[in-house]
CSV table of C-alpha atoms in Angstrom, one decimal:
chain,number,residue,atom,x,y,z
L,1,MET,CA,0.1,-1.0,19.2
L,2,ALA,CA,-1.5,2.2,17.6
L,3,GLU,CA,-5.0,2.4,16.3
L,4,CYS,CA,-6.3,4.0,13.2
L,5,PRO,CA,-6.7,7.7,13.9
L,6,HIS,CA,-10.4,8.9,14.2
L,7,PHE,CA,-12.0,10.1,10.8
L,8,GLU,CA,-15.4,11.2,9.7
L,9,HIS,CA,-15.1,11.4,6.0
L,10,LEU,CA,-13.6,9.2,3.1
L,11,LEU,CA,-12.1,11.4,0.3
L,12,VAL,CA,-12.1,9.2,-2.8
L,13,LEU,CA,-9.9,10.0,-5.9
L,14,PRO,CA,-10.7,7.3,-8.4
L,15,ARG,CA,-9.2,5.8,-11.6
L,16,LEU,CA,-5.8,7.8,-11.4
L,17,ARG,CA,-3.4,6.9,-14.3
L,18,VAL,CA,0.1,7.0,-12.9
L,19,GLN,CA,3.1,6.8,-15.4
L,20,ASN,CA,6.5,5.7,-14.6
L,21,ALA,CA,6.0,5.2,-10.9
L,22,ASN,CA,8.9,3.6,-8.9
L,23,ALA,CA,8.6,-0.2,-8.8
L,24,ILE,CA,11.4,-0.7,-6.5
L,25,SER,CA,9.7,-0.6,-3.1
L,26,SER,CA,12.7,-1.6,-1.0
L,27,PRO,CA,16.1,-3.2,-1.3
L,28,LEU,CA,14.5,-6.6,-1.4
L,29,THR,CA,11.2,-6.2,-3.1
L,30,HIS,CA,9.7,-4.7,-6.3
L,31,GLY,CA,6.4,-4.8,-8.2
L,32,PHE,CA,4.5,-1.9,-6.6
L,33,PRO,CA,5.4,1.3,-5.0
L,34,SER,CA,5.9,1.0,-1.3
L,35,ILE,CA,3.1,1.8,1.1
L,36,THR,CA,5.4,4.4,2.7
L,37,ALA,CA,5.3,6.4,-0.7
L,38,PHE,CA,1.4,6.6,-0.4
L,39,LEU,CA,1.5,7.9,3.2
L,40,GLY,CA,4.2,10.3,2.2
L,41,LEU,CA,2.0,11.6,-0.7
L,42,MET,CA,-0.8,12.0,1.8
L,43,TRP,CA,1.1,14.3,4.1
L,44,ALA,CA,2.4,16.3,1.1
L,45,LEU,CA,-1.1,16.6,-0.1
L,46,GLU,CA,-2.1,17.9,3.4
L,47,ARG,CA,0.4,20.6,3.1
L,48,LYS,CA,-0.3,21.5,-0.4
L,49,THR,CA,-4.1,21.8,0.3
L,50,ARG,CA,-3.8,23.7,3.7
L,51,SER,CA,-1.6,26.2,1.6
L,52,ALA,CA,-4.3,26.5,-0.9
L,53,GLY,CA,-6.9,27.6,1.9
L,54,LEU,CA,-8.4,24.0,2.7
L,55,ASP,CA,-8.6,23.0,6.2
L,56,LEU,CA,-8.3,19.1,5.9
L,57,GLN,CA,-6.6,16.8,8.3
L,58,PHE,CA,-5.5,13.5,6.4
L,59,ASN,CA,-5.2,10.6,8.7
L,60,ALA,CA,-4.9,7.5,6.7
L,61,VAL,CA,-4.9,6.3,3.1
L,62,GLY,CA,-6.1,3.3,1.2
L,63,VAL,CA,-4.7,2.0,-2.1
L,64,ILE,CA,-6.7,0.1,-4.7
L,65,ALA,CA,-4.9,-1.2,-7.8
L,66,HIS,CA,-7.0,-1.5,-10.9
L,67,GLN,CA,-4.3,-2.4,-13.5
L,68,HIS,CA,-0.5,-2.3,-13.4
L,69,GLN,CA,2.1,-2.8,-15.9
L,70,GLU,CA,5.8,-3.2,-14.5
L,71,GLN,CA,8.4,-2.1,-17.2
L,72,ILE,CA,10.4,-5.4,-17.4
L,73,THR,CA,11.6,-7.5,-20.2
L,74,ASP,CA,9.7,-10.9,-20.9
L,75,GLY,CA,12.7,-13.3,-20.5
L,76,GLY,CA,10.8,-16.2,-19.3
L,77,PHE,CA,11.6,-17.5,-15.8
L,78,VAL,CA,14.0,-14.5,-15.2
L,79,ASN,CA,13.0,-10.9,-16.0
L,80,ALA,CA,14.9,-7.5,-16.0
L,81,PHE,CA,14.0,-4.1,-15.7
L,82,ARG,CA,13.8,-1.9,-18.9
L,83,LEU,CA,16.6,0.5,-18.3
L,84,THR,CA,17.8,3.6,-20.2
L,85,ARG,CA,21.2,5.2,-20.5
L,86,ASN,CA,20.5,9.1,-20.1
L,87,PRO,CA,21.8,11.7,-20.2
L,88,VAL,CA,25.1,11.3,-22.1
L,89,ASP,CA,28.3,11.9,-20.0
L,90,LYS,CA,30.6,14.9,-20.1
L,91,THR,CA,32.5,13.4,-23.0
L,92,GLY,CA,29.4,12.8,-25.0
L,93,GLY,CA,29.7,9.1,-24.6
L,94,THR,CA,27.0,6.7,-23.4
L,95,ALA,CA,26.5,7.1,-19.7
L,96,ALA,CA,26.5,4.1,-17.4
L,97,ILE,CA,23.0,2.5,-16.6
L,98,VAL,CA,21.3,3.6,-13.3
L,99,GLU,CA,19.3,0.7,-12.1
L,100,GLU,CA,15.7,2.0,-11.8
L,101,GLY,CA,12.3,0.1,-11.9
L,102,ARG,CA,9.4,1.7,-13.3
L,103,ILE,CA,5.6,0.7,-13.2
L,104,HIS,CA,2.4,2.2,-15.0
L,105,LEU,CA,-0.5,2.3,-12.7
L,106,ASP,CA,-4.3,2.7,-12.6
L,107,ILE,CA,-5.2,3.2,-9.1
L,108,SER,CA,-7.8,4.7,-6.8
L,109,LEU,CA,-6.8,6.5,-3.5
L,110,VAL,CA,-9.2,6.7,-0.3
L,111,PHE,CA,-8.1,9.2,2.1
L,112,ALA,CA,-9.5,9.3,5.8
L,113,VAL,CA,-10.0,12.8,6.4
L,114,ARG,CA,-11.2,15.1,9.2
L,115,SER,CA,-12.7,18.6,8.4
L,116,GLN,CA,-15.6,20.8,9.3
L,117,ALA,CA,-15.9,21.9,5.8
L,118,LEU,CA,-16.8,18.5,4.5
L,119,GLN,CA,-19.9,18.5,6.8
L,120,ASP,CA,-21.8,20.6,4.2
L,121,GLU,CA,-22.9,18.2,1.5
L,122,GLN,CA,-23.4,21.3,-1.1
L,123,SER,CA,-19.4,22.1,-0.6
L,124,ALA,CA,-18.0,18.6,-0.2
L,125,PRO,CA,-17.8,17.9,-4.1
L,126,GLY,CA,-16.2,21.3,-4.7
L,127,ILE,CA,-13.5,20.5,-2.0
L,128,ALA,CA,-12.9,17.2,-3.4
L,129,ALA,CA,-12.4,18.4,-7.0
L,130,ARG,CA,-9.8,21.0,-5.6
L,131,VAL,CA,-8.1,18.1,-3.6
L,132,ARG,CA,-7.9,16.5,-7.1
L,133,GLU,CA,-6.5,19.5,-8.7
L,134,GLN,CA,-3.7,19.8,-6.3
L,135,LEU,CA,-2.9,16.2,-6.7
L,136,GLY,CA,-2.5,16.7,-10.5
L,137,GLN,CA,0.5,19.0,-9.6
L,138,MET,CA,2.3,16.3,-7.6
L,139,ARG,CA,4.2,13.0,-8.1
L,140,ILE,CA,2.7,9.8,-6.9
L,141,ALA,CA,5.6,7.5,-5.9
L,142,GLY,CA,7.9,9.2,-8.4
L,143,GLY,CA,5.4,8.8,-11.3
L,144,SER,CA,3.5,11.5,-13.1
L,145,LEU,CA,-0.4,11.7,-13.3
L,146,VAL,CA,-1.4,11.4,-17.0
L,147,GLU,CA,-4.8,11.4,-18.8
L,148,SER,CA,-6.8,8.3,-17.9
L,149,SER,CA,-8.7,6.2,-20.1
L,150,ALA,CA,-11.5,5.7,-17.9
L,151,PRO,CA,-14.9,7.4,-18.5
L,152,ARG,CA,-15.0,10.9,-17.1
L,153,SER,CA,-17.8,10.1,-14.6
L,154,ARG,CA,-15.8,7.5,-13.0
L,155,GLN,CA,-12.7,9.8,-12.6
L,156,ARG,CA,-14.8,12.4,-10.6
L,157,PRO,CA,-13.6,12.7,-6.9
L,158,TYR,CA,-16.2,12.4,-4.2
L,159,VAL,CA,-16.7,12.4,-0.5
L,160,VAL,CA,-18.2,9.6,1.7
L,161,SER,CA,-19.3,11.1,5.1
L,162,LEU,CA,-19.5,8.3,7.5
L,163,THR,CA,-22.1,10.0,9.7
L,164,GLY,CA,-25.4,8.8,11.2
L,165,ASP,CA,-26.3,5.6,12.7
L,166,ALA,CA,-24.1,2.4,12.3
L,167,GLU,CA,-26.5,0.8,9.8
L,168,GLY,CA,-26.3,3.9,7.6
L,169,ARG,CA,-22.6,4.0,7.9
L,170,GLN,CA,-22.2,0.4,6.8
L,171,ARG,CA,-24.5,0.8,4.0
L,172,LEU,CA,-22.5,3.7,2.7
L,173,PHE,CA,-19.2,1.7,3.0
L,174,ASP,CA,-20.8,-1.2,1.2
L,175,ARG,CA,-21.7,1.0,-1.6
L,176,LEU,CA,-18.3,2.5,-1.8
L,177,LYS,CA,-16.7,-0.9,-2.1
L,178,LEU,CA,-18.9,-1.6,-5.3
L,179,ARG,CA,-17.6,1.7,-6.9
L,180,LEU,CA,-14.1,0.7,-6.5
L,181,LEU,CA,-14.5,-2.8,-8.5
L,182,PRO,CA,-12.7,-4.2,-10.4
L,183,GLY,CA,-9.6,-3.7,-8.4
L,184,PHE,CA,-7.5,-5.1,-5.6
L,185,ALA,CA,-6.8,-3.4,-2.1
L,186,LEU,CA,-3.5,-4.0,-0.4
L,187,VAL,CA,-3.9,-5.0,3.3
L,188,GLU,CA,-1.6,-6.5,5.9
L,189,ARG,CA,-1.4,-10.2,6.9
L,190,PRO,CA,0.6,-10.7,10.0
L,191,ASP,CA,-1.3,-13.6,10.8
L,192,LEU,CA,0.0,-15.6,7.9
L,193,LEU,CA,3.5,-14.7,8.8
L,194,GLU,CA,3.0,-16.0,12.3
L,195,GLN,CA,1.3,-19.2,11.0
L,196,ARG,CA,4.2,-19.9,8.7
L,197,HIS,CA,6.7,-19.2,11.5
L,198,GLN,CA,4.8,-21.9,13.7
L,199,ALA,CA,4.7,-24.3,10.9
L,200,LEU,CA,8.5,-24.1,10.3
L,201,LEU,CA,9.2,-24.5,14.0
L,202,ALA,CA,7.5,-27.7,14.1
L,203,THR,CA,10.2,-29.1,11.8
L,204,GLN,CA,13.1,-26.5,12.3
L,205,ALA,CA,13.6,-25.6,15.8
L,206,GLU,CA,15.9,-22.6,14.9
L,207,ALA,CA,13.6,-21.1,12.3
L,208,THR,CA,13.1,-17.4,12.6
L,209,ARG,CA,10.5,-15.0,11.2
L,210,LEU,CA,12.8,-14.1,8.5
L,211,ASP,CA,12.7,-17.7,7.5
L,212,ALA,CA,9.1,-17.6,7.6
L,213,TRP,CA,9.0,-14.3,5.6
L,214,LEU,CA,11.3,-15.7,2.9
L,215,SER,CA,9.2,-19.0,2.9
L,216,LEU,CA,6.0,-16.7,2.0
L,217,ALA,CA,7.8,-14.7,-0.5
L,218,ARG,CA,8.1,-17.7,-2.7
L,219,ILE,CA,6.4,-20.9,-4.0
L,220,ASN,CA,7.5,-24.0,-2.2
L,221,TRP,CA,7.1,-27.3,-4.1
L,222,HIS,CA,7.2,-30.6,-2.3
L,223,TRP,CA,6.4,-34.3,-3.5
L,224,GLN,CA,3.3,-35.6,-1.9
L,225,ALA,CA,3.4,-39.4,-1.7
L,226,ALA,CA,0.1,-41.1,-2.7
L,227,LYS,CA,-1.5,-43.0,0.1
L,228,GLU,CA,-3.4,-45.7,-2.0
L,229,ASN,CA,-2.5,-46.2,-5.6
L,230,GLY,CA,1.2,-45.5,-5.1
L,231,GLN,CA,1.4,-42.4,-7.5
L,232,GLY,CA,2.4,-39.1,-6.0
L,233,GLU,CA,2.4,-35.7,-7.2
L,234,TRP,CA,4.2,-32.4,-6.8
L,235,GLN,CA,2.2,-29.8,-4.7
L,236,HIS,CA,3.0,-26.3,-3.6
L,237,ASP,CA,2.2,-24.4,-0.7
L,238,ARG,CA,0.1,-21.4,-2.0
L,239,GLN,CA,-3.0,-23.3,-2.2
L,240,ASP,CA,-5.9,-21.3,-0.3
L,241,LEU,CA,-3.3,-18.5,0.8
L,242,GLY,CA,-4.7,-15.9,-1.9
L,243,TRP,CA,-2.5,-13.2,-3.6
L,244,ILE,CA,0.1,-12.6,-0.8
L,245,VAL,CA,3.1,-10.5,-1.4
L,246,PRO,CA,6.2,-9.5,0.6
L,247,ILE,CA,6.3,-5.8,1.3
L,248,PRO,CA,8.2,-3.1,3.2
L,249,LEU,CA,6.3,-1.7,6.3
L,250,GLY,CA,8.4,1.1,7.2
L,251,TYR,CA,11.9,1.7,8.8
L,252,GLY,CA,13.9,0.4,11.9
L,253,ALA,CA,16.5,2.6,13.5
L,254,LEU,CA,20.3,1.7,13.1
L,255,GLY,CA,21.5,4.2,15.7
L,256,ALA,CA,20.6,7.2,18.0
L,257,LEU,CA,18.9,10.1,16.8
L,258,GLN,CA,21.1,12.8,15.7
L,259,ASP,CA,20.4,16.5,16.2
L,260,ALA,CA,19.2,18.6,13.3
L,261,GLY,CA,22.1,19.8,11.0
L,262,SER,CA,24.6,17.5,12.6
L,263,VAL,CA,25.0,15.0,9.7
L,264,ILE,CA,26.6,16.2,6.7
L,265,ASN,CA,24.6,16.3,3.3
L,266,ALA,CA,21.4,15.4,5.1
L,267,ARG,CA,18.4,16.3,3.0
L,268,ASP,CA,17.0,18.4,5.7
L,269,SER,CA,19.1,20.4,8.0
L,270,GLN,CA,16.2,21.5,10.2
L,271,THR,CA,14.9,17.9,11.3
L,272,PRO,CA,16.6,15.5,13.5
L,273,PHE,CA,18.3,12.7,11.5
L,274,ARG,CA,18.4,9.1,12.2
L,275,PHE,CA,19.9,6.3,10.1
L,276,VAL,CA,17.3,3.4,9.4
L,277,GLU,CA,16.8,0.1,7.6
L,278,SER,CA,13.7,-1.3,5.9
L,279,LEU,CA,11.1,-3.3,7.9
L,280,TYR,CA,9.3,-6.1,6.2
L,281,GLY,CA,6.0,-7.9,6.4
L,282,ILE,CA,3.3,-10.0,4.4
L,283,ALA,CA,0.6,-8.3,2.7
L,284,GLN,CA,-2.4,-9.4,0.4
L,285,TRP,CA,-4.2,-8.1,-2.3
L,286,LEU,CA,-8.0,-8.4,-1.8
L,287,SER,CA,-11.0,-7.6,-3.9
L,288,PRO,CA,-12.6,-4.5,-2.0
L,289,HIS,CA,-15.9,-6.5,-1.7
L,290,ARG,CA,-14.3,-8.8,0.7
L,291,LEU,CA,-13.4,-6.0,3.3
L,292,HIS,CA,-16.1,-5.4,6.2
L,293,SER,CA,-15.1,-1.9,7.1
L,294,ALA,CA,-13.2,1.3,6.1
L,295,ARG,CA,-10.5,0.5,8.7
L,296,GLN,CA,-9.8,-2.7,6.9
L,297,LEU,CA,-8.8,-0.7,3.9
L,298,LEU,CA,-6.6,2.1,5.4
L,299,TRP,CA,-3.0,2.4,6.2
L,300,TYR,CA,-1.7,4.7,8.9
L,301,THR,CA,1.5,5.5,10.8
L,302,ASP,CA,2.7,4.1,14.0
L,303,SER,CA,5.9,5.8,15.1
L,304,GLN,CA,7.7,4.7,18.3
L,305,PRO,CA,11.1,6.8,18.2
L,306,ASP,CA,11.8,5.4,21.8
L,307,ASP,CA,11.9,1.9,20.3
L,308,GLY,CA,13.4,3.1,16.9
L,309,LEU,CA,10.2,2.1,15.0
L,310,TYR,CA,8.7,4.2,12.1
L,311,ARG,CA,6.3,1.8,10.7
L,312,CYS,CA,3.0,1.5,8.7
L,313,ARG,CA,0.0,-0.3,10.0
L,314,ASN,CA,-3.3,-1.6,8.7
L,315,ASP,CA,-6.2,-3.1,10.6
L,316,TYR,CA,-7.4,-5.8,8.4
L,317,ARG,CA,-8.3,-9.2,10.1
L,318,PRO,CA,-9.4,-12.3,8.2
L,319,THR,CA,-12.6,-12.7,10.4
L,320,PRO,CA,-15.5,-10.3,9.6
L,321,VAL,CA,-15.4,-7.4,12.2
L,322,HIS,CA,-17.8,-4.5,11.5
L,323,GLU,CA,-16.5,-1.2,12.8
L,324,PHE,CA,-19.8,0.1,12.8
L,325,ASP,CA,-21.3,-2.4,15.1
């Protein structure tokens, strides 16, 4: 298993207002953009900043959601996306609806960065401002950056340099957590998936991890009979689990790697091509003040081409583990 790449600085872009981002994160999930979209944004931002003359190496990204508004109809138990018919077809008639899911977001992005230029405390704020300017020219998960209603002072990008001794680095991260409140950070919880799988195996010998994933993706109600007075009650299995969500974690190969240019209509004819499908896992939305280190916040890539795995990883663990110890 890969580990989070080494980094020395956290470049924070706070209080970003994103309009009409893609709410459909995979063929099976919706409600927030996929973490792969934010990692793709990170790489695109690195290329763009290098073209602008900034020597920055982006290694990982953390996502904190402050507000979200998915564009759905309030239909009670079943909701539907608010869809549009545009543009008109070639006859001038109404075009067919193309299924799209949109969401408005207020988020903060935290990038793990390595750069000699950020060692200078005098130049770091200017570099952060230039990165924010470059980001303003880009899409975030298909959405557009618009003017935020947050105070200007809270929108200002900044750099946290995790240098010095362990105690000093921990103090800097603790201060950063408070600046990201109120909000929720997305972290991976494979331990919950394994626990649910073991629980299902106790009653269903043929239960798979897919069964465990589907079980965690919904609220399961069961009748709990009373032990004394004879009156039972309905109970659900989400108690003490927190705000958990099913998410796509990357892609798994469906076949061998194809030579560049050998697949017709591929988006990039200069890069080898592979057919893939989504990989799924369980994540949790946690308030940043519950995190114990920067590594618990950050997502990074773990590519294993020989095994056909291209996935995202996060190093959150439910027990307090301080990276600065």
